[in-house]
């Protein structure tokens, strides 16, 4: 796993829709490439539509689902696993 960057990205609600996520993802990818990483991976809630759009726009592809991975508001939720090969 030396060449895989596992990331989490959180943008404050009041900053949604302002390009913050895109800017952060661009910086993270640039840094990952500079450090020699081969790919980036993340896990996301599929119900987070803005986040899913961001990741897809940034070139991440869904590779699987962890079913009932976590508890949110007293309910089990799935988590989508995504990756981007940096090449």
mmCIF file of C-alpha atoms in Angstrom, residues 1-9 25 27-43 60 81-86:
data_model
loop_
_atom_site.group_PDB
_atom_site.id
_atom_site.type_symbol
_atom_site.label_atom_id
_atom_site.label_comp_id
_atom_site.label_asym_id
_atom_site.label_seq_id
_atom_site.Cartn_x
_atom_site.Cartn_y
_atom_site.Cartn_z
ATOM 1 C CA UNK A 1 0.000 0.000 0.000
ATOM 2 C CA UNK A 2 3.032 2.287 -0.153
ATOM 3 C CA UNK A 3 1.789 3.762 -3.438
ATOM 4 C CA UNK A 4 -1.872 4.229 -2.541
ATOM 5 C CA UNK A 5 -3.204 7.438 -0.997
ATOM 6 C CA UNK A 6 -6.374 6.920 1.068
ATOM 7 C CA UNK A 7 -8.191 10.207 1.484
ATOM 8 C CA UNK A 8 -11.144 11.787 3.214
ATOM 9 C CA UNK A 9 -12.457 15.196 2.282
ATOM 10 C CA UNK A 25 -9.093 17.598 -4.750
ATOM 11 C CA UNK A 27 -4.252 20.110 -4.782
ATOM 12 C CA UNK A 28 -4.420 16.634 -3.222
ATOM 13 C CA UNK A 29 -3.979 14.936 -6.594
ATOM 14 C CA UNK A 30 -1.083 17.211 -7.558
ATOM 15 C CA UNK A 31 0.635 16.441 -4.260
ATOM 16 C CA UNK A 32 -0.046 12.700 -4.560
ATOM 17 C CA UNK A 33 1.521 12.659 -8.030
ATOM 18 C CA UNK A 34 4.537 14.645 -6.798
ATOM 19 C CA UNK A 35 5.045 12.105 -3.994
ATOM 20 C CA UNK A 36 4.898 9.214 -6.463
ATOM 21 C CA UNK A 37 1.537 7.711 -5.560
ATOM 22 C CA UNK A 38 0.015 5.332 -8.115
ATOM 23 C CA UNK A 39 -3.608 5.782 -7.115
ATOM 24 C CA UNK A 40 -5.969 7.523 -4.729
ATOM 25 C CA UNK A 41 -8.845 5.773 -2.950
ATOM 26 C CA UNK A 42 -11.771 6.972 -0.866
ATOM 27 C CA UNK A 43 -14.975 5.793 0.756
ATOM 28 C CA UNK A 60 -12.890 8.668 -9.495
ATOM 29 C CA UNK A 81 -15.471 2.658 -2.415
ATOM 30 C CA UNK A 82 -13.905 4.698 -5.234
ATOM 31 C CA UNK A 83 -10.476 4.919 -6.852
ATOM 32 C CA UNK A 84 -8.529 7.018 -9.319
ATOM 33 C CA UNK A 85 -5.438 5.604 -11.017
ATOM 34 C CA UNK A 86 -2.924 8.402 -11.361
#
